[in-house]
């Protein structure tokens, strides 16, 4: 049955947290569905009962919602083609299994785990890839039935046709897999009665009327296997798109070594969902006009599935930080303060101090470190200290600042501002020779926010104390 509109799906397995790679797949599916005026189905592939956990399911749904991915049918909201959790679809799968069994497309395999292990070991020793040798294919239907009736344990395997299996991938073009490269007849139902991914996935994609399947390229060989199931079911396969892998900056597969890789971690680190959504969109896709910075709704308008890219996507941390910094700057002060307070809980830190750093944060978790330059600055780095010591002006500049500070009668933002203007105009030094010694002395860093505001927030006594101490060091 053909559907009048595009129906896409995102089908995570709740066997772990939501990772960058899967989140990117979800974002692409969201955008592609929207750009075609279609809808997105969220399906939980929880047939692996050992590894699937309700807490992961919760984390995945929360992560997707936070990110801004929207689905129109799913386990939480229902829909006309549910249920949307595979563990609740057993009767549907069993019905299809019976039909395939009748047709001879699947058969019982009585091989014991020890035999399969032995087979794998021997293949490994001969340098061959692991593959089932299809031994139980030749068991007659009568014998197969008799052994099952006698209570012998069995799995069900799909009979792979002896041919080259081909399909078109809209990102990669024509794909072809010889049946011999697919590891032999594969299991569709385990001996404990649970169904495997390749089987359940196809049944669901057919029953849920899925028109486009976009997933990671690690599923390419699965797609070849799945194509065979479509054929056996006489169902039309969807359009396939396999997004490229995500690599770290070192061009190795993205992993823990590269830092935060789950959405929950990125959220904790203070990345904003708007920035992360934008960033994920660019991992394997690019807009025709080259404009990379866009809101979610703008992306929905310009996204074009045909521009998905086959080259590996490289996770560019600098780009993410840049996008995030821009989005932090765009926040209203009210929203910024609300988020900032999750990172800085000390009541003694006022809103003015938090706002001082709004323009220069790459992510919100930097805030406690940055704020410390007001309350208890870190010691200056050796290099910065050495550089400042080298300049003959440094001591004069600091002594002049101290003199002006001591001479101030009032200490307000305005008087502090005026004092700095005069200090600048005095000609004692200019540019970094004027401000670096001062910044290093009072905040432990030569870089920082607006000097006037910073100085005012540090406070008169602290300024004096820090400059005096610093003069003893240089
Ligand atoms: N549950 C599979 C996964 O998380 C889904 C793959 C697919 O989209 O078909 O990798």
Tab-separated table of C-alpha atoms and ligand atoms in Angstrom:
chain	number	residue	atom	x	y	z
A	1	UNK	CA	0.000	0.000	0.000
A	2	UNK	CA	1.482	3.333	-0.899
A	3	UNK	CA	1.110	6.238	1.482
A	4	UNK	CA	0.134	9.676	0.260
A	5	UNK	CA	2.874	11.447	2.197
A	6	UNK	CA	6.362	10.882	3.545
A	7	UNK	CA	6.557	8.879	6.751
A	8	UNK	CA	9.972	8.708	8.360
A	9	UNK	CA	11.053	7.053	11.556
A	10	UNK	CA	13.740	7.239	14.168
A	11	UNK	CA	14.204	3.867	15.817
A	12	UNK	CA	16.641	3.913	18.730
A	13	UNK	CA	17.389	0.895	20.882
A	14	UNK	CA	17.085	1.798	24.566
A	15	UNK	CA	20.283	-0.072	25.385
A	16	UNK	CA	22.370	2.973	26.245
A	17	UNK	CA	22.280	6.761	26.417
A	18	UNK	CA	21.470	8.921	23.403
A	19	UNK	CA	24.766	9.511	21.609
A	20	UNK	CA	25.755	12.251	19.186
A	21	UNK	CA	25.528	9.856	16.221
A	22	UNK	CA	21.993	8.745	16.970
A	23	UNK	CA	20.904	12.260	17.846
A	24	UNK	CA	22.221	13.377	14.457
A	25	UNK	CA	20.169	10.631	12.777
A	26	UNK	CA	17.101	11.864	14.679
A	27	UNK	CA	17.763	15.474	13.652
A	28	UNK	CA	18.148	14.512	9.980
A	29	UNK	CA	14.935	12.490	10.097
A	30	UNK	CA	13.100	15.371	11.742
A	31	UNK	CA	14.338	17.834	9.115
A	32	UNK	CA	13.789	15.550	6.170
A	33	UNK	CA	10.242	14.729	7.266
A	34	UNK	CA	9.428	18.424	7.762
A	35	UNK	CA	11.015	19.462	4.485
A	36	UNK	CA	8.779	16.999	2.624
A	37	UNK	CA	5.663	17.896	4.605
A	38	UNK	CA	5.720	14.414	6.103
A	39	UNK	CA	5.861	13.083	9.617
A	40	UNK	CA	8.219	11.350	11.977
A	41	UNK	CA	7.515	8.159	13.885
A	42	UNK	CA	9.488	7.349	17.027
A	43	UNK	CA	9.879	3.618	17.520
A	44	UNK	CA	11.721	1.969	20.367
A	45	UNK	CA	13.598	-1.113	19.291
A	46	UNK	CA	13.712	-2.956	22.567
A	47	UNK	CA	13.757	-6.580	21.448
A	48	UNK	CA	17.050	-7.116	23.270
A	49	UNK	CA	15.416	-7.596	26.646
A	50	UNK	CA	18.719	-8.097	28.473
A	51	UNK	CA	20.200	-4.758	27.431
A	52	UNK	CA	17.078	-2.591	27.050
A	53	UNK	CA	16.386	-0.484	30.129
A	54	UNK	CA	13.492	1.866	30.974
A	55	UNK	CA	15.974	4.472	32.226
A	56	UNK	CA	17.616	4.611	28.788
A	57	UNK	CA	14.209	4.942	27.174
A	58	UNK	CA	13.513	7.898	29.438
A	59	UNK	CA	16.911	9.443	28.731
A	60	UNK	CA	16.449	9.079	24.973
A	61	UNK	CA	12.993	10.636	24.939
A	62	UNK	CA	14.110	13.469	27.208
A	63	UNK	CA	17.228	14.077	25.145
A	64	UNK	CA	15.268	14.236	21.895
A	65	UNK	CA	12.668	16.576	23.365
A	66	UNK	CA	15.336	18.839	24.808
A	67	UNK	CA	17.091	18.932	21.441
A	68	UNK	CA	13.903	19.953	19.673
A	69	UNK	CA	13.254	16.779	17.682
A	70	UNK	CA	9.506	16.350	17.192
A	71	UNK	CA	7.647	13.173	16.394
A	72	UNK	CA	3.992	12.824	15.527
A	73	UNK	CA	3.594	9.140	16.460
A	74	UNK	CA	5.460	7.363	19.197
A	75	UNK	CA	5.350	5.326	22.395
A	76	UNK	CA	4.570	8.368	24.529
A	77	UNK	CA	1.839	9.843	22.322
A	78	UNK	CA	0.500	6.795	20.498
A	79	UNK	CA	-0.752	6.899	16.923
A	80	UNK	CA	-2.676	4.877	14.363
A	81	UNK	CA	0.117	2.394	13.590
A	82	UNK	CA	1.192	1.495	17.115
A	83	UNK	CA	2.225	0.094	19.425
A	84	UNK	CA	5.561	1.856	19.016
A	85	UNK	CA	7.626	-0.328	21.302
A	86	UNK	CA	8.810	-3.511	19.659
A	87	UNK	CA	8.380	-5.497	22.867
A	88	UNK	CA	4.639	-4.839	22.516
A	89	UNK	CA	4.441	-6.077	18.924
A	90	UNK	CA	5.177	-9.761	19.428
A	91	UNK	CA	1.841	-10.960	18.047
A	92	UNK	CA	2.404	-8.974	14.842
A	93	UNK	CA	5.853	-10.517	14.367
A	94	UNK	CA	4.641	-14.024	15.097
A	95	UNK	CA	1.918	-13.699	12.500
A	96	UNK	CA	4.495	-12.782	9.840
A	97	UNK	CA	6.807	-15.565	11.009
A	98	UNK	CA	4.023	-18.098	10.430
A	99	UNK	CA	3.480	-16.786	6.915
A	100	UNK	CA	7.192	-16.879	6.071
A	101	UNK	CA	7.494	-20.369	7.528
A	102	UNK	CA	4.664	-21.572	5.329
A	103	UNK	CA	6.416	-20.162	2.274
A	104	UNK	CA	9.699	-21.778	3.265
A	105	UNK	CA	11.457	-18.404	3.493
A	106	UNK	CA	12.599	-19.241	7.009
A	107	UNK	CA	13.569	-22.513	8.647
A	108	UNK	CA	14.351	-23.957	12.051
A	109	UNK	CA	17.991	-24.155	13.014
A	110	UNK	CA	18.844	-26.690	15.703
A	111	UNK	CA	22.562	-25.908	15.861
A	112	UNK	CA	23.738	-25.716	19.447
A	113	UNK	CA	25.674	-22.652	20.645
A	114	UNK	CA	28.786	-24.866	21.055
A	115	UNK	CA	28.678	-25.861	17.397
A	116	UNK	CA	28.290	-22.255	16.287
A	117	UNK	CA	31.130	-21.169	18.520
A	118	UNK	CA	33.341	-23.905	17.152
A	119	UNK	CA	32.452	-22.886	13.603
A	120	UNK	CA	33.316	-19.265	14.355
A	121	UNK	CA	36.621	-20.257	15.938
A	122	UNK	CA	37.630	-22.357	12.934
A	123	UNK	CA	36.672	-19.561	10.531
A	124	UNK	CA	38.648	-17.139	12.610
A	125	UNK	CA	41.698	-19.403	12.590
A	126	UNK	CA	41.526	-19.688	8.792
A	127	UNK	CA	41.212	-15.911	8.480
A	128	UNK	CA	37.608	-16.122	7.274
A	129	UNK	CA	34.828	-13.767	8.387
A	130	UNK	CA	32.274	-15.387	10.695
A	131	UNK	CA	29.354	-16.908	8.805
A	132	UNK	CA	26.716	-19.515	9.472
A	133	UNK	CA	27.245	-22.488	7.137
A	134	UNK	CA	23.502	-22.938	6.551
A	135	UNK	CA	23.681	-26.496	7.811
A	136	UNK	CA	20.058	-26.760	8.974
A	137	UNK	CA	18.714	-25.609	5.630
A	138	UNK	CA	18.759	-29.167	4.393
A	139	UNK	CA	16.645	-30.594	7.217
A	140	UNK	CA	13.355	-31.775	5.722
A	141	UNK	CA	10.148	-30.066	6.874
A	142	UNK	CA	8.950	-33.315	8.420
A	143	UNK	CA	12.119	-33.849	10.442
A	144	UNK	CA	12.157	-30.196	11.448
A	145	UNK	CA	8.574	-30.421	12.697
A	146	UNK	CA	9.244	-33.681	14.517
A	147	UNK	CA	12.297	-32.271	16.325
A	148	UNK	CA	10.380	-29.155	17.312
A	149	UNK	CA	7.486	-31.281	18.568
A	150	UNK	CA	9.947	-33.323	20.610
A	151	UNK	CA	10.902	-30.128	22.411
A	152	UNK	CA	14.335	-29.534	20.866
A	153	UNK	CA	15.382	-25.910	21.098
A	154	UNK	CA	15.737	-23.964	17.834
A	155	UNK	CA	16.171	-20.547	16.293
A	156	UNK	CA	14.518	-19.419	13.088
A	157	UNK	CA	16.735	-18.375	10.228
A	158	UNK	CA	16.037	-16.485	7.046
A	159	UNK	CA	17.056	-18.273	3.860
A	160	UNK	CA	19.261	-15.785	1.987
A	161	UNK	CA	18.786	-16.026	-1.759
A	162	UNK	CA	21.932	-16.993	-3.684
A	163	UNK	CA	22.390	-13.762	-5.613
A	164	UNK	CA	23.745	-10.273	-5.556
A	165	UNK	CA	21.459	-8.080	-3.491
A	166	UNK	CA	21.267	-4.536	-4.699
A	167	UNK	CA	19.521	-1.371	-3.686
A	168	UNK	CA	19.841	2.309	-4.250
A	169	UNK	CA	20.976	4.587	-1.478
A	170	UNK	CA	20.210	8.216	-2.122
A	171	UNK	CA	23.486	9.315	-0.536
A	172	UNK	CA	25.766	6.580	-1.866
A	173	UNK	CA	24.167	5.544	-5.159
A	174	UNK	CA	23.874	1.918	-6.267
A	175	UNK	CA	24.906	-0.578	-3.608
A	176	UNK	CA	25.474	-4.282	-4.238
A	177	UNK	CA	26.225	-7.067	-1.769
A	178	UNK	CA	26.938	-10.610	-2.783
A	179	UNK	CA	24.940	-13.004	-0.599
A	180	UNK	CA	28.194	-14.701	0.414
A	181	UNK	CA	29.322	-11.515	2.149
A	182	UNK	CA	26.381	-11.388	4.535
A	183	UNK	CA	27.380	-14.004	7.110
A	184	UNK	CA	25.050	-16.789	6.034
A	185	UNK	CA	21.355	-17.261	6.790
A	186	UNK	CA	20.578	-14.945	9.670
A	187	UNK	CA	18.445	-15.429	12.743
A	188	UNK	CA	15.018	-13.805	12.782
A	189	UNK	CA	13.747	-15.362	16.010
A	190	UNK	CA	15.988	-16.431	18.873
A	191	UNK	CA	15.550	-19.677	20.772
A	192	UNK	CA	13.905	-17.770	23.630
A	193	UNK	CA	11.193	-16.594	21.232
A	194	UNK	CA	12.436	-12.996	20.919
A	195	UNK	CA	12.777	-11.429	17.478
A	196	UNK	CA	15.915	-9.932	16.041
A	197	UNK	CA	16.500	-6.406	14.820
A	198	UNK	CA	16.631	-7.093	11.055
A	199	UNK	CA	13.325	-8.898	11.098
A	200	UNK	CA	11.365	-6.695	13.490
A	201	UNK	CA	12.662	-3.574	11.775
A	202	UNK	CA	11.352	-4.604	8.346
A	203	UNK	CA	7.991	-5.774	9.680
A	204	UNK	CA	7.586	-2.449	11.471
A	205	UNK	CA	8.764	-0.314	8.583
A	206	UNK	CA	6.221	-2.069	6.369
A	207	UNK	CA	3.367	-2.017	8.888
A	208	UNK	CA	4.056	1.574	9.854
A	209	UNK	CA	4.038	2.693	6.221
A	210	UNK	CA	7.575	4.049	6.350
A	211	UNK	CA	8.582	5.676	3.067
A	212	UNK	CA	12.148	6.826	3.853
A	213	UNK	CA	14.725	5.158	6.072
A	214	UNK	CA	17.641	7.344	7.091
A	215	UNK	CA	20.158	5.761	9.450
A	216	UNK	CA	23.901	5.417	9.957
A	217	UNK	CA	26.123	3.791	7.355
A	218	UNK	CA	26.999	1.059	9.843
A	219	UNK	CA	23.623	-0.420	8.838
A	220	UNK	CA	24.456	-0.893	5.142
A	221	UNK	CA	24.876	-4.676	5.337
A	222	UNK	CA	21.734	-4.896	7.435
A	223	UNK	CA	19.914	-3.113	4.646
A	224	UNK	CA	21.044	-5.826	2.206
A	225	UNK	CA	19.606	-8.466	4.552
A	226	UNK	CA	16.448	-6.435	5.039
A	227	UNK	CA	15.928	-6.082	1.283
A	228	UNK	CA	15.612	-9.891	1.155
A	229	UNK	CA	12.885	-9.791	3.806
A	230	UNK	CA	10.997	-7.133	1.837
A	231	UNK	CA	11.155	-9.432	-1.175
A	232	UNK	CA	9.882	-12.400	0.812
A	233	UNK	CA	7.029	-10.241	2.126
A	234	UNK	CA	6.343	-8.883	-1.371
A	235	UNK	CA	6.546	-5.419	0.128
A	236	UNK	CA	8.051	-2.381	-1.527
A	237	UNK	CA	11.244	-1.254	0.242
A	238	UNK	CA	11.428	2.377	1.337
A	239	UNK	CA	13.917	4.907	0.021
A	240	UNK	CA	17.210	4.389	1.856
A	241	UNK	CA	19.762	6.931	2.999
A	242	UNK	CA	22.776	5.939	5.070
A	243	UNK	CA	24.423	8.908	6.722
A	244	UNK	CA	28.193	8.915	6.990
A	245	UNK	CA	30.015	8.086	10.188
A	246	UNK	CA	31.053	10.863	12.549
A	247	UNK	CA	34.781	11.188	13.128
A	248	UNK	CA	36.639	13.048	15.845
A	249	UNK	CA	38.976	15.936	14.972
A	250	UNK	CA	41.755	13.340	14.545
A	251	UNK	CA	39.696	11.562	11.862
A	252	UNK	CA	39.208	8.502	14.078
A	253	UNK	CA	35.723	7.194	14.810
A	254	UNK	CA	34.116	9.441	17.437
A	255	UNK	CA	34.408	7.882	20.874
A	256	UNK	CA	34.721	8.693	24.585
A	257	UNK	CA	38.355	9.655	24.004
A	258	UNK	CA	37.112	12.730	22.173
A	259	UNK	CA	35.214	14.035	25.210
A	260	UNK	CA	31.474	14.300	25.729
A	261	UNK	CA	29.640	12.044	23.282
A	262	UNK	CA	26.178	11.757	24.790
A	263	UNK	CA	23.443	14.348	24.625
A	264	UNK	CA	23.064	14.263	28.415
A	265	UNK	CA	26.763	15.090	28.834
A	266	UNK	CA	26.635	17.904	26.305
A	267	UNK	CA	23.591	19.296	28.070
A	268	UNK	CA	25.382	19.116	31.410
A	269	UNK	CA	28.404	20.849	29.892
A	270	UNK	CA	26.241	23.834	29.096
A	271	UNK	CA	25.562	23.476	25.399
A	272	UNK	CA	22.258	24.956	24.321
A	273	UNK	CA	19.828	22.769	22.394
A	274	UNK	CA	19.506	25.362	19.619
A	275	UNK	CA	23.271	25.310	19.063
A	276	UNK	CA	23.586	21.555	19.235
A	277	UNK	CA	20.680	21.035	16.828
A	278	UNK	CA	22.291	23.452	14.390
A	279	UNK	CA	25.661	21.760	14.808
A	280	UNK	CA	24.314	18.226	14.283
A	281	UNK	CA	22.609	19.348	11.083
A	282	UNK	CA	26.024	20.165	9.647
A	283	UNK	CA	27.537	16.745	10.377
A	284	UNK	CA	27.095	15.184	6.949
A	285	UNK	CA	24.854	17.776	5.357
A	286	UNK	CA	25.410	21.263	4.021
A	287	UNK	CA	23.031	23.984	2.893
A	288	UNK	CA	23.131	25.020	-0.772
A	289	UNK	CA	23.782	28.667	0.121
A	290	UNK	CA	26.642	27.877	2.528
A	291	UNK	CA	24.928	29.617	5.460
A	292	UNK	CA	25.577	27.286	8.344
A	293	UNK	CA	24.176	29.199	11.277
A	294	UNK	CA	20.437	28.786	11.354
A	295	UNK	CA	17.605	28.268	13.792
A	296	UNK	CA	15.701	25.018	13.805
A	297	UNK	CA	12.755	26.467	11.924
A	298	UNK	CA	15.014	28.023	9.314
A	299	UNK	CA	16.763	24.677	8.887
A	300	UNK	CA	13.406	22.996	8.391
A	301	UNK	CA	12.804	25.335	5.466
A	302	UNK	CA	16.132	24.864	3.704
A	303	UNK	CA	16.866	21.210	4.443
A	304	UNK	CA	17.157	19.095	1.327
A	305	UNK	CA	17.777	15.349	1.702
A	306	UNK	CA	19.586	15.276	-1.632
A	307	UNK	CA	22.403	17.291	-0.119
A	308	UNK	CA	23.277	14.651	2.470
A	309	UNK	CA	26.930	13.849	2.092
A	310	UNK	CA	28.757	10.510	1.738
A	311	UNK	CA	32.101	11.784	3.071
A	312	UNK	CA	32.804	11.122	6.751
A	313	UNK	CA	31.573	13.954	8.939
A	314	UNK	CA	34.184	15.491	11.204
A	315	UNK	CA	33.151	16.663	14.653
A	316	UNK	CA	34.527	20.173	14.787
A	317	UNK	CA	34.609	21.246	18.433
A	318	UNK	CA	35.538	24.830	17.549
A	319	UNK	CA	32.472	25.142	15.347
A	320	UNK	CA	30.241	23.805	18.100
A	321	UNK	CA	31.761	26.233	20.608
A	322	UNK	CA	31.351	29.107	18.180
A	323	UNK	CA	27.697	28.280	17.498
A	324	UNK	CA	27.049	27.871	21.198
A	325	UNK	CA	28.735	31.165	22.087
A	326	UNK	CA	26.510	32.906	19.539
A	327	UNK	CA	23.381	31.331	20.957
A	328	UNK	CA	24.369	32.225	24.517
A	329	UNK	CA	24.779	35.822	23.425
A	330	UNK	CA	21.319	35.717	21.813
A	331	UNK	CA	19.603	34.599	25.018
A	332	UNK	CA	17.520	37.166	26.850
A	333	UNK	CA	19.285	38.242	30.060
A	334	UNK	CA	16.496	36.647	32.020
A	335	UNK	CA	16.869	33.251	30.356
A	336	UNK	CA	20.650	33.491	30.521
A	337	UNK	CA	20.540	34.130	34.274
A	338	UNK	CA	18.135	31.263	34.786
A	339	UNK	CA	20.527	28.872	33.017
A	340	UNK	CA	23.649	30.428	34.545
A	341	UNK	CA	22.297	29.848	38.050
A	342	UNK	CA	22.438	26.111	37.416
A	343	UNK	CA	26.203	26.426	37.185
A	344	UNK	CA	26.841	29.103	39.796
A	345	UNK	CA	24.775	28.534	42.889
A	346	UNK	CA	26.617	30.768	45.364
A	347	UNK	CA	24.257	33.515	46.483
A	348	UNK	CA	27.221	35.856	46.909
A	349	UNK	CA	27.670	36.013	43.140
A	350	UNK	CA	25.330	38.683	41.866
A	351	UNK	CA	23.544	38.839	38.534
A	352	UNK	CA	25.870	41.602	37.344
A	353	UNK	CA	28.834	39.237	37.706
A	354	UNK	CA	27.048	36.510	35.756
A	355	UNK	CA	26.017	38.907	33.025
A	356	UNK	CA	29.565	40.187	32.707
A	357	UNK	CA	30.554	36.884	31.097
A	358	UNK	CA	27.508	36.374	28.861
A	359	UNK	CA	29.279	37.662	25.775
A	360	UNK	CA	32.335	35.507	26.062
A	361	UNK	CA	31.294	32.021	27.080
A	362	UNK	CA	31.546	29.083	24.692
A	363	UNK	CA	29.458	27.027	27.050
A	364	UNK	CA	27.774	27.654	30.354
A	365	UNK	CA	29.884	25.224	32.335
A	366	UNK	CA	32.821	27.602	31.852
A	367	UNK	CA	31.045	30.065	34.089
A	368	UNK	CA	32.266	28.943	37.552
A	369	UNK	CA	35.858	29.057	36.294
A	370	UNK	CA	35.384	32.482	34.752
A	371	UNK	CA	33.557	33.877	37.775
A	372	UNK	CA	36.476	32.884	39.960
A	373	UNK	CA	38.478	35.720	38.434
A	374	UNK	CA	36.300	38.026	40.510
A	375	UNK	CA	36.255	36.177	43.836
A	376	UNK	CA	39.447	34.119	43.914
A	377	UNK	CA	41.511	34.324	40.740
A	378	UNK	CA	43.746	31.427	39.745
A	379	UNK	CA	47.498	32.102	39.853
A	380	UNK	CA	48.739	33.571	36.559
A	381	UNK	CA	50.290	31.183	34.070
A	382	UNK	CA	54.104	31.046	33.968
A	383	UNK	CA	54.207	32.300	30.373
A	384	UNK	CA	51.957	35.277	30.956
A	385	UNK	CA	53.822	36.195	34.097
A	386	UNK	CA	57.179	35.950	32.321
A	387	UNK	CA	55.970	38.152	29.479
A	388	UNK	CA	54.698	40.842	31.787
A	389	UNK	CA	57.858	40.766	33.886
A	390	UNK	CA	59.804	41.457	30.718
A	391	UNK	CA	58.098	44.734	30.010
A	392	UNK	CA	59.770	47.691	31.725
A	393	UNK	CA	56.390	49.509	31.915
A	394	UNK	CA	54.591	46.866	33.974
A	395	UNK	CA	55.593	48.067	37.434
A	396	UNK	CA	54.999	51.736	36.606
A	397	UNK	CA	51.566	50.937	35.211
A	398	UNK	CA	50.521	49.013	38.286
A	399	UNK	CA	51.867	51.606	40.690
A	400	UNK	CA	50.025	54.312	38.796
A	401	UNK	CA	46.816	52.318	38.943
A	402	UNK	CA	47.264	51.820	42.685
A	403	UNK	CA	47.796	55.523	43.238
A	404	UNK	CA	44.635	56.385	41.274
A	405	UNK	CA	42.643	53.715	43.125
A	406	UNK	CA	43.714	55.014	46.511
A	407	UNK	CA	42.850	58.540	45.470
A	408	UNK	CA	39.238	57.672	44.594
A	409	UNK	CA	36.782	59.090	47.067
A	410	UNK	CA	33.729	57.193	45.842
A	411	UNK	CA	33.830	53.726	44.409
A	412	UNK	CA	30.925	53.355	41.970
A	413	UNK	CA	30.660	51.936	38.448
A	414	UNK	CA	30.794	55.503	37.154
A	415	UNK	CA	33.825	56.657	39.143
A	416	UNK	CA	35.620	53.413	38.302
A	417	UNK	CA	34.824	53.975	34.625
A	418	UNK	CA	36.080	57.554	34.758
A	419	UNK	CA	39.247	56.489	36.538
A	420	UNK	CA	40.007	53.931	33.821
A	421	UNK	CA	39.412	56.535	31.105
A	422	UNK	CA	41.965	58.814	32.719
A	423	UNK	CA	44.358	55.948	33.277
A	424	UNK	CA	44.124	55.155	29.562
A	425	UNK	CA	44.549	58.767	28.526
A	426	UNK	CA	47.573	59.279	30.790
A	427	UNK	CA	49.960	57.948	28.109
A	428	UNK	CA	51.885	55.916	30.651
A	429	UNK	CA	51.571	52.911	28.363
A	430	UNK	CA	49.058	51.776	25.799
A	431	UNK	CA	47.243	48.706	24.533
A	432	UNK	CA	48.244	45.439	26.051
A	433	UNK	CA	51.183	46.983	27.924
A	434	UNK	CA	48.647	48.956	29.904
A	435	UNK	CA	45.941	46.397	30.469
A	436	UNK	CA	47.686	43.036	30.545
A	437	UNK	CA	49.672	43.731	33.723
A	438	UNK	CA	46.520	45.059	35.370
A	439	UNK	CA	44.327	42.178	34.262
A	440	UNK	CA	46.913	39.603	35.254
A	441	UNK	CA	47.377	41.222	38.644
A	442	UNK	CA	43.701	41.452	39.537
A	443	UNK	CA	42.078	38.520	37.700
A	444	UNK	CA	44.853	35.999	37.006
A	445	UNK	CA	44.342	36.236	33.244
A	446	UNK	CA	45.269	38.713	30.523
A	447	UNK	CA	41.921	38.122	28.843
A	448	UNK	CA	38.497	38.719	30.239
A	449	UNK	CA	35.308	40.710	30.069
A	450	UNK	CA	34.914	44.501	29.951
A	451	UNK	CA	37.706	45.870	32.155
A	452	UNK	CA	35.664	48.628	33.832
A	453	UNK	CA	32.869	46.287	34.899
A	454	UNK	CA	35.333	43.629	35.938
A	455	UNK	CA	37.284	46.009	38.146
A	456	UNK	CA	34.180	47.344	39.762
A	457	UNK	CA	32.897	43.858	40.570
A	458	UNK	CA	36.240	42.783	42.027
A	459	UNK	CA	35.864	45.644	44.492
A	460	UNK	CA	38.165	48.260	45.864
A	461	UNK	CA	39.817	46.292	48.678
A	462	UNK	CA	40.456	43.248	46.548
A	463	UNK	CA	41.928	45.359	43.784
A	464	UNK	CA	44.341	47.045	46.136
A	465	UNK	CA	45.372	43.820	47.824
A	466	UNK	CA	45.883	41.959	44.549
A	467	UNK	CA	47.933	44.714	42.900
A	468	UNK	CA	50.175	45.078	45.969
A	469	UNK	CA	50.790	41.332	46.111
A	470	UNK	CA	51.406	41.128	42.404
A	471	UNK	CA	53.990	43.919	42.551
A	472	UNK	CA	55.978	41.746	44.915
A	473	UNK	CA	56.032	38.962	42.319
A	474	UNK	CA	57.342	40.940	39.392
B	1	LIG	N1	17.696	0.215	16.572
B	1	LIG	C1	18.610	0.442	15.506
B	1	LIG	C2	19.760	1.263	16.040
B	1	LIG	O1	19.612	1.930	17.030
B	1	LIG	C3	17.901	1.190	14.422
B	1	LIG	C4	18.524	1.123	13.106
B	1	LIG	C5	17.522	1.570	12.068
B	1	LIG	O2	17.267	2.779	12.032
B	1	LIG	O3	17.022	0.729	11.352
B	1	LIG	O4	20.842	1.216	15.495
